[in-house]
mmCIF file of C-alpha atoms in Angstrom:
data_model
loop_
_atom_site.group_PDB
_atom_site.id
_atom_site.type_symbol
_atom_site.label_atom_id
_atom_site.label_comp_id
_atom_site.label_asym_id
_atom_site.label_seq_id
_atom_site.Cartn_x
_atom_site.Cartn_y
_atom_site.Cartn_z
ATOM 1 C CA MET A 211 18.075 26.635 -107.028
ATOM 2 C CA MET A 212 18.818 24.979 -103.654
ATOM 3 C CA ALA A 213 15.288 25.755 -102.450
ATOM 4 C CA PHE A 214 13.859 24.231 -105.639
ATOM 5 C CA ALA A 215 15.944 21.058 -105.197
ATOM 6 C CA ASP A 216 14.894 20.788 -101.551
ATOM 7 C CA GLY A 217 11.251 21.310 -102.514
ATOM 8 C CA MET A 218 11.479 18.517 -105.113
ATOM 9 C CA ARG A 219 13.205 16.210 -102.619
ATOM 10 C CA ARG A 220 10.472 16.796 -100.054
ATOM 11 C CA MET A 221 7.737 16.268 -102.624
ATOM 12 C CA ILE A 222 9.218 12.913 -103.709
ATOM 13 C CA LYS A 223 9.801 11.904 -100.100
ATOM 14 C CA GLY A 224 6.228 12.843 -99.140
ATOM 15 C CA PHE A 225 4.853 10.802 -102.058
ATOM 16 C CA MET A 226 6.994 7.764 -101.164
ATOM 17 C CA LEU A 227 6.032 7.895 -97.486
ATOM 18 C CA LYS A 228 2.362 8.253 -98.309
ATOM 19 C CA HIS A 229 2.136 5.547 -100.954
ATOM 20 C CA GLY A 230 5.088 3.204 -100.274
ATOM 21 C CA PRO A 231 4.250 -0.222 -98.813
ATOM 22 C CA GLY A 232 4.820 -0.430 -95.051
ATOM 23 C CA MET A 233 5.492 3.296 -94.817
ATOM 24 C CA ILE A 234 3.970 6.108 -92.791
ATOM 25 C CA THR A 235 4.133 9.868 -93.240
ATOM 26 C CA CYS A 236 5.901 12.121 -90.731
ATOM 27 C CA GLU A 237 2.487 13.277 -89.492
ATOM 28 C CA GLU A 238 1.468 9.668 -88.837
ATOM 29 C CA PHE A 239 4.849 9.011 -87.201
ATOM 30 C CA GLU A 240 4.090 11.861 -84.794
ATOM 31 C CA THR A 241 0.997 10.086 -83.465
ATOM 32 C CA PHE A 242 3.015 6.958 -82.572
ATOM 33 C CA ILE A 243 5.836 8.653 -80.645
ATOM 34 C CA LEU A 244 4.299 8.453 -77.181
ATOM 35 C CA ASP A 245 3.418 4.754 -77.407
ATOM 36 C CA TYR A 246 6.811 3.983 -78.975
ATOM 37 C CA LEU A 247 8.660 5.588 -76.062
ATOM 38 C CA ASP A 248 6.372 3.778 -73.589
ATOM 39 C CA GLY A 249 7.160 0.468 -75.310
ATOM 40 C CA ALA A 250 3.432 0.114 -76.017
ATOM 41 C CA LEU A 251 3.495 -0.213 -79.821
ATOM 42 C CA PRO A 252 2.459 -3.636 -81.169
ATOM 43 C CA PRO A 253 5.343 -5.347 -83.047
ATOM 44 C CA ALA A 254 3.988 -4.616 -86.542
ATOM 45 C CA GLN A 255 3.522 -0.903 -85.831
ATOM 46 C CA ARG A 256 6.877 -0.782 -84.120
ATOM 47 C CA ARG A 257 8.578 -2.149 -87.257
ATOM 48 C CA VAL A 258 6.869 0.467 -89.423
ATOM 49 C CA PHE A 259 7.823 3.204 -86.934
ATOM 50 C CA GLU A 260 11.465 2.103 -86.836
ATOM 51 C CA TRP A 261 11.633 1.805 -90.632
ATOM 52 C CA HIS A 262 10.443 5.428 -90.857
ATOM 53 C CA LEU A 263 13.138 6.408 -88.361
ATOM 54 C CA LYS A 264 15.778 4.801 -90.594
ATOM 55 C CA ILE A 265 14.758 6.661 -93.733
ATOM 56 C CA CYS A 266 13.690 10.071 -92.344
ATOM 57 C CA ARG A 267 16.470 12.324 -91.098
ATOM 58 C CA GLU A 268 14.009 14.949 -89.841
ATOM 59 C CA CYS A 269 12.027 12.527 -87.636
ATOM 60 C CA ARG A 270 15.244 10.918 -86.364
ATOM 61 C CA ASP A 271 16.597 14.294 -85.285
ATOM 62 C CA TYR A 272 13.222 15.335 -83.912
ATOM 63 C CA LEU A 273 12.886 12.219 -81.761
ATOM 64 C CA GLU A 274 16.436 12.627 -80.454
ATOM 65 C CA ALA A 275 15.742 16.216 -79.392
ATOM 66 C CA TYR A 276 12.301 15.243 -78.000
ATOM 67 C CA ARG A 277 13.930 12.617 -75.773
ATOM 68 C CA ALA A 278 16.723 14.990 -74.754
ATOM 69 C CA SER A 279 14.263 17.687 -73.712
ATOM 70 C CA ILE A 280 12.322 15.229 -71.508
ATOM 71 C CA ALA A 281 15.562 14.173 -69.807
ATOM 72 C CA LEU A 282 16.708 17.778 -69.413
ATOM 73 C CA GLY A 283 13.378 18.916 -67.972
ATOM 74 C CA LYS A 284 13.311 16.062 -65.494
ATOM 75 C CA ALA A 285 16.911 16.587 -64.380
ATOM 76 C CA ALA A 286 16.436 20.351 -64.009
ATOM 77 C CA MET A 287 13.264 20.057 -61.921
ATOM 78 C CA GLN A 288 14.796 17.447 -59.658
ATOM 79 C CA GLU A 289 18.087 19.318 -59.210
ATOM 80 C CA VAL A 290 16.539 22.683 -58.447
ATOM 81 C CA ASP A 291 14.183 21.285 -55.838
ATOM 82 C CA ALA A 292 16.448 18.645 -54.323
ATOM 83 C CA PRO A 293 18.049 20.869 -51.622
ATOM 84 C CA GLU A 294 14.637 21.621 -50.171
ATOM 85 C CA ILE A 295 14.265 18.012 -49.063
ATOM 86 C CA ASP A 296 16.959 18.541 -46.415
ATOM 87 C CA GLU A 297 15.830 22.013 -45.458
ATOM 88 C CA VAL A 298 12.552 21.550 -43.656
ATOM 89 C CA PRO A 299 11.730 24.522 -41.464
ATOM 90 C CA GLU A 300 10.919 23.453 -37.941
ATOM 91 C CA ASP A 301 8.065 25.971 -37.769
ATOM 92 C CA LEU A 302 6.305 24.114 -40.602
ATOM 93 C CA VAL A 303 6.712 20.789 -38.774
ATOM 94 C CA ARG A 304 5.400 22.473 -35.621
ATOM 95 C CA ALA A 305 2.407 23.916 -37.480
ATOM 96 C CA VAL A 306 1.522 20.481 -38.844
ATOM 97 C CA LEU A 307 1.836 18.852 -35.420
ATOM 98 C CA ASP A 308 -0.168 21.641 -33.753
ATOM 99 C CA ALA A 309 -2.948 21.148 -36.299
ATOM 100 C CA ARG A 310 -2.908 17.426 -35.501
ATOM 101 C CA GLU A 311 -3.232 18.048 -31.767
ATOM 102 C CA LYS A 312 -6.249 20.363 -32.190
ATOM 103 C CA MET B 7 5.297 -10.226 -36.454
ATOM 104 C CA ARG B 8 4.520 -13.842 -35.550
ATOM 105 C CA ASP B 9 3.763 -14.467 -39.221
ATOM 106 C CA THR B 10 7.091 -12.969 -40.200
ATOM 107 C CA ILE B 11 8.992 -15.244 -37.830
ATOM 108 C CA ARG B 12 7.035 -18.249 -39.095
ATOM 109 C CA PHE B 13 7.916 -17.264 -42.681
ATOM 110 C CA GLN B 14 11.595 -16.925 -41.749
ATOM 111 C CA TYR B 15 11.493 -20.394 -40.221
ATOM 112 C CA ARG B 16 9.831 -21.786 -43.343
ATOM 113 C CA CYS B 17 12.475 -19.974 -45.421
ATOM 114 C CA ARG B 18 15.196 -21.968 -43.782
ATOM 115 C CA GLN B 19 13.191 -25.153 -44.274
ATOM 116 C CA VAL B 20 12.294 -24.517 -47.905
ATOM 117 C CA GLY B 21 15.430 -22.745 -49.096
ATOM 118 C CA SER B 22 15.193 -21.751 -52.727
ATOM 119 C CA ARG B 23 13.802 -24.990 -54.136
ATOM 120 C CA PRO B 24 10.920 -24.293 -56.477
ATOM 121 C CA GLY B 25 7.794 -26.347 -55.856
ATOM 122 C CA PRO B 26 5.011 -27.193 -58.290
ATOM 123 C CA LEU B 27 3.044 -24.085 -59.166
ATOM 124 C CA GLY B 28 0.117 -23.621 -56.792
ATOM 125 C CA SER B 29 1.519 -26.025 -54.165
ATOM 126 C CA SER B 30 1.985 -24.934 -50.581
ATOM 127 C CA LEU B 31 5.734 -25.354 -51.117
ATOM 128 C CA GLU B 32 5.605 -22.891 -54.008
ATOM 129 C CA ALA B 33 3.478 -20.487 -51.955
ATOM 130 C CA ASP B 34 6.024 -20.634 -49.141
ATOM 131 C CA ARG B 35 8.911 -20.111 -51.539
ATOM 132 C CA LEU B 36 7.223 -17.007 -52.966
ATOM 133 C CA ALA B 37 6.500 -15.754 -49.465
ATOM 134 C CA CYS B 38 10.166 -16.254 -48.560
ATOM 135 C CA ARG B 39 11.204 -14.287 -51.612
ATOM 136 C CA ARG B 40 8.886 -11.466 -50.482
ATOM 137 C CA ILE B 41 10.653 -11.470 -47.125
ATOM 138 C CA ALA B 42 14.042 -11.302 -48.845
ATOM 139 C CA ASP B 43 12.800 -8.258 -50.765
ATOM 140 C CA GLY B 44 11.920 -6.600 -47.476
ATOM 141 C CA GLY B 45 8.176 -6.756 -48.162
ATOM 142 C CA PRO B 46 6.600 -8.022 -44.927
ATOM 143 C CA PHE B 47 9.139 -6.175 -42.774
ATOM 144 C CA VAL B 48 8.221 -2.898 -44.430
ATOM 145 C CA ILE B 49 4.507 -3.680 -44.125
ATOM 146 C CA ASP B 50 4.931 -4.664 -40.447
ATOM 147 C CA ALA B 51 6.828 -1.471 -39.688
ATOM 148 C CA GLU B 52 4.192 0.620 -41.504
ATOM 149 C CA ASN B 53 1.360 -1.096 -39.665
ATOM 150 C CA GLN B 54 3.007 -0.400 -36.321
ATOM 151 C CA THR B 55 3.602 3.227 -37.291
ATOM 152 C CA LEU B 56 -0.017 3.581 -38.387
ATOM 153 C CA GLU B 57 -1.373 2.089 -35.185
ATOM 154 C CA ARG B 58 0.682 4.466 -33.050
ATOM 155 C CA ILE B 59 -0.336 7.510 -35.103
ATOM 156 C CA ARG B 60 -3.990 6.474 -34.933
ATOM 157 C CA SER B 61 -3.722 6.188 -31.160
ATOM 158 C CA GLY B 62 -2.297 9.731 -31.012
ATOM 159 C CA ASP B 63 1.301 8.855 -30.032
ATOM 160 C CA PRO B 64 3.033 12.277 -30.285
ATOM 161 C CA GLY B 65 6.552 10.833 -30.775
ATOM 162 C CA GLU B 66 5.487 8.598 -33.650
ATOM 163 C CA THR B 67 3.410 11.392 -35.191
ATOM 164 C CA GLY B 68 6.419 13.726 -35.094
ATOM 165 C CA ARG B 69 8.659 11.083 -36.688
ATOM 166 C CA PHE B 70 6.034 10.447 -39.357
ATOM 167 C CA VAL B 71 5.804 14.146 -40.222
ATOM 168 C CA ARG B 72 9.595 14.620 -40.292
ATOM 169 C CA THR B 73 10.063 11.492 -42.447
ATOM 170 C CA HIS B 74 7.677 12.640 -45.160
ATOM 171 C CA ILE B 75 7.530 16.429 -45.028
ATOM 172 C CA GLY B 76 10.721 16.961 -47.058
ATOM 173 C CA TRP B 77 9.711 15.108 -50.202
ATOM 174 C CA MET B 78 6.111 16.331 -49.890
ATOM 175 C CA ARG B 79 7.365 19.915 -49.807
ATOM 176 C CA ALA B 80 9.631 19.333 -52.794
ATOM 177 C CA LEU B 81 6.731 17.759 -54.714
ATOM 178 C CA ALA B 82 4.385 20.635 -53.858
ATOM 179 C CA THR B 83 7.039 23.194 -54.826
ATOM 180 C CA ARG B 84 7.582 21.484 -58.174
ATOM 181 C CA MET B 85 3.868 21.540 -58.875
ATOM 182 C CA LEU B 86 3.051 24.994 -57.555
ATOM 183 C CA GLY B 87 6.309 26.869 -58.214
ATOM 184 C CA ASP B 88 5.755 28.937 -55.083
ATOM 185 C CA PRO B 89 7.388 27.874 -51.766
ATOM 186 C CA ALA B 90 4.813 29.659 -49.571
ATOM 187 C CA LEU B 91 1.903 28.072 -51.428
ATOM 188 C CA ALA B 92 3.730 24.733 -51.262
ATOM 189 C CA ASP B 93 4.028 24.987 -47.466
ATOM 190 C CA ASP B 94 0.268 25.661 -47.214
ATOM 191 C CA CYS B 95 -0.333 22.697 -49.467
ATOM 192 C CA VAL B 96 1.822 20.374 -47.336
ATOM 193 C CA GLN B 97 0.151 21.513 -44.149
ATOM 194 C CA GLU B 98 -3.297 20.861 -45.577
ATOM 195 C CA ALA B 99 -2.177 17.535 -47.039
ATOM 196 C CA PHE B 100 -1.081 16.384 -43.571
ATOM 197 C CA ILE B 101 -4.366 17.557 -42.034
ATOM 198 C CA LYS B 102 -6.263 15.514 -44.653
ATOM 199 C CA ALA B 103 -3.944 12.538 -44.110
ATOM 200 C CA PHE B 104 -4.486 12.606 -40.338
ATOM 201 C CA ARG B 105 -8.249 12.813 -40.855
ATOM 202 C CA ALA B 106 -8.204 9.862 -43.251
ATOM 203 C CA ILE B 107 -5.563 7.716 -41.566
ATOM 204 C CA ALA B 108 -8.172 5.742 -39.623
ATOM 205 C CA SER B 109 -9.599 4.496 -42.900
ATOM 206 C CA PHE B 110 -6.251 3.891 -44.649
ATOM 207 C CA GLU B 111 -6.413 0.230 -45.632
ATOM 208 C CA GLY B 112 -2.835 -0.280 -46.706
ATOM 209 C CA ARG B 113 -3.664 -1.168 -50.305
ATOM 210 C CA SER B 114 -0.728 1.034 -51.323
ATOM 211 C CA SER B 115 2.332 2.050 -49.337
ATOM 212 C CA LEU B 116 1.991 4.950 -46.931
ATOM 213 C CA LYS B 117 4.269 7.025 -49.166
ATOM 214 C CA THR B 118 2.164 6.357 -52.279
ATOM 215 C CA TRP B 119 -0.948 7.298 -50.327
ATOM 216 C CA LEU B 120 0.624 10.546 -49.070
ATOM 217 C CA HIS B 121 1.926 11.301 -52.574
ATOM 218 C CA ARG B 122 -1.591 11.136 -53.922
ATOM 219 C CA ILE B 123 -2.996 13.320 -51.142
ATOM 220 C CA THR B 124 -0.268 15.914 -51.761
ATOM 221 C CA VAL B 125 -0.857 15.925 -55.533
ATOM 222 C CA ASN B 126 -4.596 16.325 -54.962
ATOM 223 C CA GLU B 127 -4.032 19.180 -52.561
ATOM 224 C CA ALA B 128 -1.639 20.882 -55.010
ATOM 225 C CA LEU B 129 -4.225 20.537 -57.776
ATOM 226 C CA MET B 130 -6.846 22.160 -55.546
ATOM 227 C CA LYS B 131 -4.436 25.016 -54.826
ATOM 228 C CA LEU B 132 -3.800 25.459 -58.551
ATOM 229 C CA ARG B 133 -7.523 25.638 -59.225
ATOM 230 C CA SER B 134 -7.948 28.264 -56.503
ATOM 231 C CA VAL B 135 -5.319 30.659 -57.864
ATOM 232 C CA ASP B 136 -5.820 32.591 -61.058
ATOM 233 C CA ARG B 137 -3.518 31.056 -63.636
ATOM 234 C CA ARG B 138 -3.256 30.951 -67.399
ATOM 235 C CA ARG B 139 -4.911 27.575 -67.797
ATOM 236 C CA GLU B 140 -6.451 28.102 -71.195
ATOM 237 C CA ASP B 141 -3.386 29.264 -73.120
ATOM 238 C CA THR B 142 -2.764 27.525 -76.387
ATOM 239 C CA ILE B 143 0.492 25.829 -77.247
ATOM 240 C CA ASP B 144 -0.314 25.359 -80.928
ATOM 241 C CA ASP B 145 2.539 27.657 -81.979
ATOM 242 C CA LEU B 146 5.007 25.335 -80.249
ATOM 243 C CA LEU B 147 3.890 22.107 -81.902
ATOM 244 C CA PRO B 148 5.870 20.378 -84.695
ATOM 245 C CA GLU B 149 5.538 21.667 -88.215
ATOM 246 C CA PHE B 150 4.902 19.743 -91.427
ATOM 247 C CA ASP B 151 4.935 20.894 -95.047
ATOM 248 C CA GLN B 152 2.152 20.365 -97.591
ATOM 249 C CA ASN B 153 3.605 16.913 -98.408
ATOM 250 C CA GLY B 154 3.174 15.766 -94.792
ATOM 251 C CA CYS B 155 6.974 15.884 -94.287
ATOM 252 C CA ARG B 156 8.367 17.167 -91.008
ATOM 253 C CA ILE B 157 10.183 20.494 -90.978
ATOM 254 C CA GLU B 158 13.113 20.039 -88.606
ATOM 255 C CA PRO B 159 16.521 21.727 -88.937
ATOM 256 C CA PRO B 160 19.416 19.247 -88.498
ATOM 257 C CA TRP B 161 20.668 18.466 -85.024
ATOM 258 C CA GLY B 162 24.276 17.701 -84.136
ATOM 259 C CA ALA B 163 25.283 15.868 -80.968
ATOM 260 C CA ILE B 164 23.115 16.988 -78.038
ATOM 261 C CA PRO B 165 24.935 17.445 -74.705
ATOM 262 C CA THR B 166 23.764 15.348 -71.737
ATOM 263 C CA PRO B 167 21.507 16.942 -69.089
ATOM 264 C CA SER B 168 24.355 16.987 -66.561
ATOM 265 C CA GLU B 169 26.585 18.861 -69.032
ATOM 266 C CA LEU B 170 23.826 21.341 -69.779
ATOM 267 C CA LEU B 171 22.860 21.839 -66.145
ATOM 268 C CA GLU B 172 26.347 22.786 -64.982
ATOM 269 C CA GLN B 173 25.195 26.386 -65.307
ATOM 270 C CA LYS B 174 22.699 27.420 -62.638
ATOM 271 C CA ALA B 175 21.172 29.885 -65.102
ATOM 272 C CA THR B 176 20.381 27.001 -67.474
ATOM 273 C CA ARG B 177 18.607 25.087 -64.690
ATOM 274 C CA GLU B 178 16.527 28.133 -63.910
ATOM 275 C CA LEU B 179 15.741 28.713 -67.587
ATOM 276 C CA VAL B 180 14.603 25.103 -68.070
ATOM 277 C CA THR B 181 12.389 25.100 -64.978
ATOM 278 C CA ALA B 182 10.971 28.491 -65.955
ATOM 279 C CA HIS B 183 10.017 27.094 -69.374
ATOM 280 C CA ILE B 184 8.255 24.135 -67.734
ATOM 281 C CA ARG B 185 6.393 26.401 -65.328
ATOM 282 C CA ASP B 186 5.346 28.677 -68.191
ATOM 283 C CA LEU B 187 3.480 25.883 -69.961
ATOM 284 C CA PRO B 188 -0.300 26.218 -69.574
ATOM 285 C CA ASP B 189 -1.426 24.299 -66.473
ATOM 286 C CA ASP B 190 -3.473 21.714 -68.374
ATOM 287 C CA TYR B 191 -0.300 20.561 -70.117
ATOM 288 C CA ARG B 192 2.280 21.288 -67.432
ATOM 289 C CA ILE B 193 0.482 19.248 -64.768
ATOM 290 C CA VAL B 194 0.276 16.169 -66.978
ATOM 291 C CA LEU B 195 3.956 16.565 -67.957
ATOM 292 C CA GLN B 196 5.005 16.967 -64.336
ATOM 293 C CA LEU B 197 2.986 14.045 -63.019
ATOM 294 C CA ARG B 198 4.063 11.668 -65.819
ATOM 295 C CA ASP B 199 7.639 12.686 -66.615
ATOM 296 C CA ILE B 200 8.893 14.201 -63.371
ATOM 297 C CA GLU B 201 6.859 12.477 -60.656
ATOM 298 C CA GLU B 202 6.881 9.266 -62.748
ATOM 299 C CA MET B 203 3.216 8.424 -62.240
ATOM 300 C CA THR B 204 1.619 6.057 -64.768
ATOM 301 C CA THR B 205 -0.844 7.224 -67.423
ATOM 302 C CA ALA B 206 -3.658 5.441 -65.552
ATOM 303 C CA GLU B 207 -2.741 7.133 -62.249
ATOM 304 C CA VAL B 208 -2.628 10.573 -63.870
ATOM 305 C CA ALA B 209 -5.968 9.960 -65.601
ATOM 306 C CA ASP B 210 -7.484 8.891 -62.303
ATOM 307 C CA ILE B 211 -6.211 11.829 -60.276
ATOM 308 C CA LEU B 212 -7.132 14.431 -62.923
ATOM 309 C CA GLU B 213 -10.448 12.705 -63.691
ATOM 310 C CA ILE B 214 -9.803 12.640 -67.426
ATOM 311 C CA SER B 215 -9.472 9.723 -69.845
ATOM 312 C CA GLU B 216 -6.144 7.981 -70.436
ATOM 313 C CA SER B 217 -6.245 9.000 -74.087
ATOM 314 C CA ASN B 218 -6.652 12.623 -73.007
ATOM 315 C CA VAL B 219 -3.616 12.250 -70.728
ATOM 316 C CA LYS B 220 -1.615 10.891 -73.671
ATOM 317 C CA VAL B 221 -2.666 13.718 -75.993
ATOM 318 C CA ARG B 222 -1.825 16.374 -73.416
ATOM 319 C CA LEU B 223 1.466 14.718 -72.507
ATOM 320 C CA HIS B 224 2.648 14.491 -76.100
ATOM 321 C CA ARG B 225 1.684 18.092 -76.822
ATOM 322 C CA ALA B 226 3.365 19.260 -73.614
ATOM 323 C CA ARG B 227 6.556 17.377 -74.481
ATOM 324 C CA ALA B 228 6.530 18.728 -78.029
ATOM 325 C CA ALA B 229 6.051 22.286 -76.746
ATOM 326 C CA LEU B 230 8.785 21.858 -74.166
ATOM 327 C CA LYS B 231 11.145 20.524 -76.835
ATOM 328 C CA ARG B 232 10.534 23.635 -78.903
ATOM 329 C CA LEU B 233 11.086 25.918 -75.898
ATOM 330 C CA LEU B 234 14.290 24.102 -74.924
ATOM 331 C CA GLU B 235 15.776 24.040 -78.432
ATOM 332 C CA PRO B 236 18.120 27.015 -77.811
ATOM 333 C CA VAL B 237 19.379 25.315 -74.634
ATOM 334 C CA LEU B 238 19.843 21.934 -76.317
ATOM 335 C CA ARG B 239 21.663 23.596 -79.224
ATOM 336 C CA GLY B 240 23.889 25.549 -76.835
ATOM 337 C CA GLU B 241 22.503 28.845 -78.135
ATOM 338 C CA SER B 242 21.017 30.170 -74.875
ATOM 339 C CA GLU B 243 22.779 32.802 -72.767
#
């Protein structure tokens, strides 16, 4: 029964997003994400994108997790490698300088 | 240096009064602002460093290597995931930099120039080792139903990166997931999101179109999001 209700809800939502004025489907929303996060969407497209965000729980949650994973990936890569900046082996410096002198 | 002193003198004369756009007063005011931002001093110092390195000054060359080798090594390690390969990469990047330093025109900062050389060298290393470059990430991309609606289970509050990265194991898991992405996607993700290069710079260095960079970046981010879901939901070990 729950699955049937959810299926109906999604069907109505899909129809509204596809045919409603000033609306985009979730698949269309997907293609705008990169430019939206770069601040590169023209104002009209940005309004449509943000309206979709308001009415679609799934895309709102998706975008939140998408942003969080970018931030987590960046922080993890920078933290793991950060100590190496202060730990430069002298033999590597020497090898570089020797190669320069040749 | 004489120009810098002259600009400082004009700074005192001009102060911060704006002049009509295009006037010599306005030009001087803008030049003074550049001095306040450290611009000409940095350029002067870089020019002096460059001249000494070009003339083979061993002290200056040593300082130059020690100043830049740390971040270059970290960058190469992030891209290659292998410290030994990264050290080779850095060494070769310096050799290329020394060879090309005579023709360095100063259109970008020395650091930007070295960054590009290091990235190029790392890319060459990646091409030379046998890696899974052709793997597909289609299974990790977002899903939609037959109505075009996204399929996405609800998310609660997501912890911040610093909260999540308190555990060393989580850091290692996240970096392992990034390194497991196929190279074509991982490299674009790393250059754009971690090294903070622009889309145009990444397109230029990889010799692909900007739209291709954008497609790869979005797919890489979407795949990474899927891989990191257990971590973001607090369900990983």
